[in-house]
């Protein structure tokens, strides 16, 4: 019988496995499924590890099952790329009606990203939904929303991914945008009423601690500036090494600043793990300071959540709540322009709450105010110029202008920001730039597919003949959000 695996219950064994590097990928052990009761495995381990000829890897393989992501479609199939994606939807579909190892139960089928990622991921799922919409797979779109709602009502938020060790953090809050996408697909406005309580509960998670804040302080995901204004930040409840990158974190923590692990984990909540965007010196992960930042992407997404709550309230004739959420959204819009717009560089940036100034990092999250319609015409023009001059390359949009070796930096192009870039430029009438973004990245995806038969997690925007790199693990194929964004862009 497979037993649910909670990592803290096998801490000694887990620590030994990760430190010994018997698996090339540290995620292997976090995803393992115990074949026997964990207490029995622990007892057996404590006894057998004393033996002279003890083999740790052999012990692990005989006591745990490893259910990795599998993509069986091969280049030999010679499928046109869109047909390949249609088959991949089925390959990447999972069901999880019970807990298995660290895997959380979900009530409905879902789509995993692929490669090493064999679980539901929060913000990935929105970009997957873009492709499901094109493919006419409305039921799976509904399943994704139902799974998010289940997680919010069960845990109070949508975890980073559907694993027990992700229950300390979320990811960029895209649930309200998922509802918009489903409404756009079906025309059924009742979904905003159906999920009203879910929207409120997710909003409460992101605003938890607001009432206790004093000026110039922060609690969890809420910060209060010296002037008494409320903004939000990414945050993780734990200050320990991530199980899925355990030894990497322990090594990086040497000579690092305070709360290194929490800063690392908080950057993971953004989805950008990792980027020079988070580093105080712009170069070294040991200087990571995510907790000191109020981010442009997060605050824009929470504005959208507030506007969605106002719309949902109006549909139910909850006039007082409609006014309340409209006021919150109007104030946040004002604060985004006050704190996160940088006049000197003509773009949106993150706000450093300790320095009371925007950060030096220029990055692609500047697109969010355009994607959501928060920017005025002049701001949009300046952002579009910066995107065109500094971020658009032959293989698509890069995330930053700095090549640090981290995967969310130059030269990598990631699927989410190709869609955000395209849609942002379309929103403000920069149609030629929008089409360049689409054509550059889609052309890159098509070239790599012709050469390898694979759809990758990320792409090299500068050298379109190579496959992207950087980060803590090799480039993955599959790949959920690439499939989704490619289909949506090609059909837009």
mmCIF file of C-alpha atoms in Angstrom, residues 120-390:
data_model
loop_
_atom_site.group_PDB
_atom_site.id
_atom_site.type_symbol
_atom_site.label_atom_id
_atom_site.label_comp_id
_atom_site.label_asym_id
_atom_site.label_seq_id
_atom_site.Cartn_x
_atom_site.Cartn_y
_atom_site.Cartn_z
ATOM 1 C CA UNK A 120 -0.384 20.883 -10.595
ATOM 2 C CA UNK A 121 1.226 24.352 -10.626
ATOM 3 C CA UNK A 122 -0.758 27.515 -9.964
ATOM 4 C CA UNK A 123 0.300 30.214 -12.411
ATOM 5 C CA UNK A 124 1.386 27.691 -15.041
ATOM 6 C CA UNK A 125 -2.238 26.589 -15.197
ATOM 7 C CA UNK A 126 -3.507 29.968 -16.406
ATOM 8 C CA UNK A 127 -1.169 29.879 -19.411
ATOM 9 C CA UNK A 128 -2.074 26.246 -20.021
ATOM 10 C CA UNK A 129 -5.720 27.372 -20.067
ATOM 11 C CA UNK A 130 -4.975 29.777 -22.931
ATOM 12 C CA UNK A 131 -4.162 26.782 -25.106
ATOM 13 C CA UNK A 132 -7.036 24.697 -23.773
ATOM 14 C CA UNK A 133 -9.344 27.511 -24.878
ATOM 15 C CA UNK A 134 -7.960 27.307 -28.428
ATOM 16 C CA UNK A 135 -8.220 23.505 -28.337
ATOM 17 C CA UNK A 136 -11.861 23.681 -27.264
ATOM 18 C CA UNK A 137 -11.121 21.785 -24.040
ATOM 19 C CA UNK A 138 -13.528 23.804 -21.920
ATOM 20 C CA UNK A 139 -14.147 21.011 -19.427
ATOM 21 C CA UNK A 140 -10.447 20.897 -18.506
ATOM 22 C CA UNK A 141 -10.480 24.698 -18.078
ATOM 23 C CA UNK A 142 -13.363 24.235 -15.653
ATOM 24 C CA UNK A 143 -11.472 21.449 -13.863
ATOM 25 C CA UNK A 144 -8.485 23.735 -13.309
ATOM 26 C CA UNK A 145 -10.716 26.409 -11.783
ATOM 27 C CA UNK A 146 -12.483 23.839 -9.603
ATOM 28 C CA UNK A 147 -9.127 22.520 -8.383
ATOM 29 C CA UNK A 148 -7.968 26.043 -7.512
ATOM 30 C CA UNK A 149 -11.213 26.670 -5.640
ATOM 31 C CA UNK A 150 -10.807 23.371 -3.769
ATOM 32 C CA UNK A 151 -7.267 24.327 -2.720
ATOM 33 C CA UNK A 152 -8.346 27.814 -1.617
ATOM 34 C CA UNK A 153 -11.172 26.435 0.511
ATOM 35 C CA UNK A 154 -9.040 23.608 1.891
ATOM 36 C CA UNK A 155 -5.795 25.464 2.607
ATOM 37 C CA UNK A 156 -6.796 29.133 2.343
ATOM 38 C CA UNK A 157 -4.813 29.699 -0.861
ATOM 39 C CA UNK A 158 -3.558 27.978 -4.002
ATOM 40 C CA UNK A 159 -0.143 26.502 -3.153
ATOM 41 C CA UNK A 160 2.833 26.963 -5.477
ATOM 42 C CA UNK A 161 2.195 23.363 -6.550
ATOM 43 C CA UNK A 162 0.109 20.437 -5.342
ATOM 44 C CA UNK A 163 2.739 19.046 -2.960
ATOM 45 C CA UNK A 164 2.803 19.052 0.835
ATOM 46 C CA UNK A 165 6.087 20.980 0.904
ATOM 47 C CA UNK A 166 4.491 23.822 -1.096
ATOM 48 C CA UNK A 167 1.933 24.557 1.616
ATOM 49 C CA UNK A 168 3.971 27.522 2.861
ATOM 50 C CA UNK A 169 3.636 29.656 -0.263
ATOM 51 C CA UNK A 170 1.435 30.432 -3.237
ATOM 52 C CA UNK A 171 2.287 31.762 -6.708
ATOM 53 C CA UNK A 172 1.153 34.888 -8.596
ATOM 54 C CA UNK A 173 -2.628 35.090 -7.945
ATOM 55 C CA UNK A 174 -4.165 34.287 -11.314
ATOM 56 C CA UNK A 175 -7.483 32.830 -10.138
ATOM 57 C CA UNK A 176 -9.488 35.949 -11.030
ATOM 58 C CA UNK A 177 -7.894 35.958 -14.497
ATOM 59 C CA UNK A 178 -8.810 32.289 -14.907
ATOM 60 C CA UNK A 179 -12.443 33.264 -14.319
ATOM 61 C CA UNK A 180 -12.146 35.997 -16.963
ATOM 62 C CA UNK A 181 -10.759 33.472 -19.428
ATOM 63 C CA UNK A 182 -13.568 31.009 -18.777
ATOM 64 C CA UNK A 183 -16.167 33.793 -19.093
ATOM 65 C CA UNK A 184 -14.558 34.865 -22.378
ATOM 66 C CA UNK A 185 -14.869 31.249 -23.545
ATOM 67 C CA UNK A 186 -18.399 30.416 -22.397
ATOM 68 C CA UNK A 187 -20.122 33.784 -21.889
ATOM 69 C CA UNK A 188 -21.480 32.485 -18.582
ATOM 70 C CA UNK A 189 -21.302 35.412 -16.159
ATOM 71 C CA UNK A 190 -22.591 33.315 -13.255
ATOM 72 C CA UNK A 191 -19.074 32.002 -12.583
ATOM 73 C CA UNK A 192 -18.256 35.305 -10.845
ATOM 74 C CA UNK A 193 -21.085 34.674 -8.378
ATOM 75 C CA UNK A 194 -20.320 30.958 -8.059
ATOM 76 C CA UNK A 195 -16.739 31.682 -7.017
ATOM 77 C CA UNK A 196 -17.361 34.874 -5.067
ATOM 78 C CA UNK A 197 -16.506 33.262 -1.726
ATOM 79 C CA UNK A 198 -13.379 31.750 -3.275
ATOM 80 C CA UNK A 199 -12.213 35.147 -4.537
ATOM 81 C CA UNK A 200 -12.796 36.662 -1.092
ATOM 82 C CA UNK A 201 -10.871 33.876 0.607
ATOM 83 C CA UNK A 202 -7.868 34.228 -1.684
ATOM 84 C CA UNK A 203 -7.895 38.000 -1.198
ATOM 85 C CA UNK A 204 -7.926 37.492 2.591
ATOM 86 C CA UNK A 205 -4.832 35.281 2.271
ATOM 87 C CA UNK A 206 -2.851 37.967 0.448
ATOM 88 C CA UNK A 207 -4.026 40.726 2.825
ATOM 89 C CA UNK A 208 -3.580 38.717 6.035
ATOM 90 C CA UNK A 209 -1.921 40.912 8.678
ATOM 91 C CA UNK A 210 -2.942 44.266 7.200
ATOM 92 C CA UNK A 211 -4.846 45.373 10.315
ATOM 93 C CA UNK A 212 -1.835 44.818 12.602
ATOM 94 C CA UNK A 213 0.666 46.823 10.560
ATOM 95 C CA UNK A 214 2.389 49.968 11.715
ATOM 96 C CA UNK A 215 3.985 52.435 9.314
ATOM 97 C CA UNK A 216 7.265 51.191 7.866
ATOM 98 C CA UNK A 217 6.678 47.539 8.708
ATOM 99 C CA UNK A 218 5.648 44.269 7.072
ATOM 100 C CA UNK A 219 3.683 41.186 8.083
ATOM 101 C CA UNK A 220 3.539 38.146 5.825
ATOM 102 C CA UNK A 221 2.536 39.395 2.348
ATOM 103 C CA UNK A 222 1.533 42.923 3.352
ATOM 104 C CA UNK A 223 3.798 45.945 3.749
ATOM 105 C CA UNK A 224 2.982 49.404 5.069
ATOM 106 C CA UNK A 225 5.186 52.203 3.813
ATOM 107 C CA UNK A 226 6.549 54.986 6.004
ATOM 108 C CA UNK A 227 3.663 57.109 4.711
ATOM 109 C CA UNK A 228 1.087 54.530 5.805
ATOM 110 C CA UNK A 229 0.253 53.121 2.363
ATOM 111 C CA UNK A 230 -0.454 49.417 1.845
ATOM 112 C CA UNK A 231 1.351 47.355 -0.804
ATOM 113 C CA UNK A 232 2.011 43.638 -1.137
ATOM 114 C CA UNK A 233 5.066 41.425 -1.417
ATOM 115 C CA UNK A 234 5.884 37.777 -2.042
ATOM 116 C CA UNK A 235 6.512 35.750 1.100
ATOM 117 C CA UNK A 236 6.967 32.205 2.422
ATOM 118 C CA UNK A 237 6.111 31.090 5.940
ATOM 119 C CA UNK A 238 9.231 28.909 6.323
ATOM 120 C CA UNK A 239 12.877 29.875 6.783
ATOM 121 C CA UNK A 240 14.435 26.507 6.000
ATOM 122 C CA UNK A 241 16.015 24.926 2.884
ATOM 123 C CA UNK A 242 13.505 23.986 0.197
ATOM 124 C CA UNK A 243 13.147 20.183 0.154
ATOM 125 C CA UNK A 244 13.142 20.154 -3.667
ATOM 126 C CA UNK A 245 16.458 22.088 -3.761
ATOM 127 C CA UNK A 246 17.769 21.097 -0.350
ATOM 128 C CA UNK A 247 21.511 20.829 -0.820
ATOM 129 C CA UNK A 248 21.577 23.712 -3.316
ATOM 130 C CA UNK A 249 20.057 25.984 -0.679
ATOM 131 C CA UNK A 250 22.390 24.791 2.073
ATOM 132 C CA UNK A 251 25.406 25.512 -0.113
ATOM 133 C CA UNK A 252 24.110 28.884 -1.293
ATOM 134 C CA UNK A 253 23.414 29.879 2.315
ATOM 135 C CA UNK A 254 27.132 29.992 3.081
ATOM 136 C CA UNK A 255 28.126 33.658 3.447
ATOM 137 C CA UNK A 256 24.526 34.718 2.757
ATOM 138 C CA UNK A 257 22.456 37.398 4.467
ATOM 139 C CA UNK A 258 19.804 37.001 7.144
ATOM 140 C CA UNK A 259 16.651 35.003 6.418
ATOM 141 C CA UNK A 260 18.306 33.642 3.288
ATOM 142 C CA UNK A 261 16.009 30.640 3.052
ATOM 143 C CA UNK A 262 12.865 32.722 3.459
ATOM 144 C CA UNK A 263 14.069 35.156 0.794
ATOM 145 C CA UNK A 264 14.759 32.220 -1.550
ATOM 146 C CA UNK A 265 11.343 30.726 -0.904
ATOM 147 C CA UNK A 266 9.622 34.104 -1.309
ATOM 148 C CA UNK A 267 11.191 34.499 -4.742
ATOM 149 C CA UNK A 268 9.766 31.067 -5.577
ATOM 150 C CA UNK A 269 6.297 32.422 -4.781
ATOM 151 C CA UNK A 270 6.797 34.931 -7.612
ATOM 152 C CA UNK A 271 7.506 32.099 -10.067
ATOM 153 C CA UNK A 272 10.860 33.748 -10.870
ATOM 154 C CA UNK A 273 13.265 31.274 -9.324
ATOM 155 C CA UNK A 274 15.710 32.859 -9.773
ATOM 156 C CA UNK A 275 16.695 36.236 -11.199
ATOM 157 C CA UNK A 276 19.051 39.162 -10.627
ATOM 158 C CA UNK A 277 15.796 41.022 -9.958
ATOM 159 C CA UNK A 278 15.974 39.725 -6.367
ATOM 160 C CA UNK A 279 19.674 40.289 -5.681
ATOM 161 C CA UNK A 280 20.903 43.355 -3.786
ATOM 162 C CA UNK A 281 24.118 43.377 -5.832
ATOM 163 C CA UNK A 282 22.383 42.240 -9.032
ATOM 164 C CA UNK A 283 24.819 39.341 -9.351
ATOM 165 C CA UNK A 284 24.917 36.860 -6.476
ATOM 166 C CA UNK A 285 22.126 34.779 -5.005
ATOM 167 C CA UNK A 286 23.634 35.181 -1.537
ATOM 168 C CA UNK A 287 22.448 38.826 -1.612
ATOM 169 C CA UNK A 288 18.819 37.889 -2.279
ATOM 170 C CA UNK A 289 16.374 40.321 -0.636
ATOM 171 C CA UNK A 290 12.909 39.436 -1.916
ATOM 172 C CA UNK A 291 11.349 40.332 1.437
ATOM 173 C CA UNK A 292 12.409 43.976 1.029
ATOM 174 C CA UNK A 293 10.493 44.399 -2.217
ATOM 175 C CA UNK A 294 6.901 45.289 -3.124
ATOM 176 C CA UNK A 295 6.546 43.858 -6.626
ATOM 177 C CA UNK A 296 4.847 45.390 -9.638
ATOM 178 C CA UNK A 297 3.388 42.099 -10.917
ATOM 179 C CA UNK A 298 1.854 41.094 -7.583
ATOM 180 C CA UNK A 299 0.286 44.477 -6.914
ATOM 181 C CA UNK A 300 -1.228 44.613 -10.398
ATOM 182 C CA UNK A 301 -2.664 41.104 -10.016
ATOM 183 C CA UNK A 302 -4.189 42.073 -6.664
ATOM 184 C CA UNK A 303 -5.710 45.150 -8.297
ATOM 185 C CA UNK A 304 -7.352 42.774 -10.777
ATOM 186 C CA UNK A 305 -8.570 40.603 -7.905
ATOM 187 C CA UNK A 306 -10.086 43.689 -6.222
ATOM 188 C CA UNK A 307 -11.797 44.743 -9.465
ATOM 189 C CA UNK A 308 -13.115 41.201 -9.952
ATOM 190 C CA UNK A 309 -14.504 41.189 -6.416
ATOM 191 C CA UNK A 310 -16.200 44.527 -7.141
ATOM 192 C CA UNK A 311 -17.718 43.085 -10.343
ATOM 193 C CA UNK A 312 -18.820 39.919 -8.557
ATOM 194 C CA UNK A 313 -20.376 41.999 -5.769
ATOM 195 C CA UNK A 314 -22.291 44.085 -8.322
ATOM 196 C CA UNK A 315 -23.691 40.967 -10.014
ATOM 197 C CA UNK A 316 -25.106 39.909 -6.646
ATOM 198 C CA UNK A 317 -26.316 43.428 -5.807
ATOM 199 C CA UNK A 318 -23.979 43.632 -2.835
ATOM 200 C CA UNK A 319 -23.708 47.393 -3.158
ATOM 201 C CA UNK A 320 -21.660 48.055 -0.033
ATOM 202 C CA UNK A 321 -19.059 45.436 -0.955
ATOM 203 C CA UNK A 322 -18.980 46.656 -4.551
ATOM 204 C CA UNK A 323 -18.108 50.150 -3.333
ATOM 205 C CA UNK A 324 -15.569 48.782 -0.857
ATOM 206 C CA UNK A 325 -13.652 46.783 -3.460
ATOM 207 C CA UNK A 326 -13.838 49.554 -6.065
ATOM 208 C CA UNK A 327 -12.314 51.922 -3.500
ATOM 209 C CA UNK A 328 -9.552 49.428 -2.724
ATOM 210 C CA UNK A 329 -8.801 49.002 -6.427
ATOM 211 C CA UNK A 330 -8.773 52.762 -7.045
ATOM 212 C CA UNK A 331 -6.373 53.285 -4.146
ATOM 213 C CA UNK A 332 -4.085 50.475 -5.297
ATOM 214 C CA UNK A 333 -4.005 51.926 -8.812
ATOM 215 C CA UNK A 334 -2.939 55.271 -7.336
ATOM 216 C CA UNK A 335 -0.246 53.588 -5.197
ATOM 217 C CA UNK A 336 1.092 51.639 -8.173
ATOM 218 C CA UNK A 337 1.710 54.941 -9.920
ATOM 219 C CA UNK A 338 3.094 56.540 -6.761
ATOM 220 C CA UNK A 339 5.513 53.812 -5.717
ATOM 221 C CA UNK A 340 6.106 51.534 -8.714
ATOM 222 C CA UNK A 341 6.332 53.937 -11.663
ATOM 223 C CA UNK A 342 9.870 55.231 -12.195
ATOM 224 C CA UNK A 343 9.830 58.539 -14.035
ATOM 225 C CA UNK A 344 13.594 58.547 -14.567
ATOM 226 C CA UNK A 345 13.690 55.252 -16.494
ATOM 227 C CA UNK A 346 10.182 55.550 -17.929
ATOM 228 C CA UNK A 347 9.020 52.149 -16.685
ATOM 229 C CA UNK A 348 7.497 50.228 -13.802
ATOM 230 C CA UNK A 349 9.814 48.678 -11.234
ATOM 231 C CA UNK A 350 9.679 46.984 -7.852
ATOM 232 C CA UNK A 351 9.697 49.194 -4.754
ATOM 233 C CA UNK A 352 12.385 48.708 -2.098
ATOM 234 C CA UNK A 353 10.621 49.185 1.212
ATOM 235 C CA UNK A 354 13.826 49.707 3.219
ATOM 236 C CA UNK A 355 15.360 52.229 0.844
ATOM 237 C CA UNK A 356 12.008 53.916 0.032
ATOM 238 C CA UNK A 357 12.881 53.901 -3.661
ATOM 239 C CA UNK A 358 12.429 51.765 -6.748
ATOM 240 C CA UNK A 359 15.015 49.057 -7.369
ATOM 241 C CA UNK A 360 17.681 49.315 -10.055
ATOM 242 C CA UNK A 361 16.535 46.125 -11.814
ATOM 243 C CA UNK A 362 14.693 46.687 -15.096
ATOM 244 C CA UNK A 363 12.582 43.641 -15.876
ATOM 245 C CA UNK A 364 9.715 42.336 -17.983
ATOM 246 C CA UNK A 365 7.144 42.479 -15.153
ATOM 247 C CA UNK A 366 6.792 46.107 -16.278
ATOM 248 C CA UNK A 367 4.216 44.661 -18.689
ATOM 249 C CA UNK A 368 1.569 43.976 -16.051
ATOM 250 C CA UNK A 369 0.051 47.484 -15.916
ATOM 251 C CA UNK A 370 -0.346 47.352 -19.706
ATOM 252 C CA UNK A 371 -1.630 43.778 -19.689
ATOM 253 C CA UNK A 372 -4.340 44.741 -17.192
ATOM 254 C CA UNK A 373 -5.045 48.229 -18.555
ATOM 255 C CA UNK A 374 -3.640 50.195 -15.608
ATOM 256 C CA UNK A 375 -1.173 52.368 -17.544
ATOM 257 C CA UNK A 376 -2.065 55.665 -19.186
ATOM 258 C CA UNK A 377 -1.203 56.297 -22.829
ATOM 259 C CA UNK A 378 2.127 58.023 -22.106
ATOM 260 C CA UNK A 379 3.266 55.337 -19.665
ATOM 261 C CA UNK A 380 2.336 52.641 -22.168
ATOM 262 C CA UNK A 381 4.303 54.417 -24.909
ATOM 263 C CA UNK A 382 7.424 54.588 -22.745
ATOM 264 C CA UNK A 383 7.138 50.930 -21.702
ATOM 265 C CA UNK A 384 6.591 49.860 -25.320
ATOM 266 C CA UNK A 385 9.750 51.737 -26.361
ATOM 267 C CA UNK A 386 11.773 50.020 -23.647
ATOM 268 C CA UNK A 387 10.375 46.607 -24.610
ATOM 269 C CA UNK A 388 11.222 47.189 -28.265
ATOM 270 C CA UNK A 389 14.719 48.571 -27.637
ATOM 271 C CA UNK A 390 15.967 46.424 -24.741
#
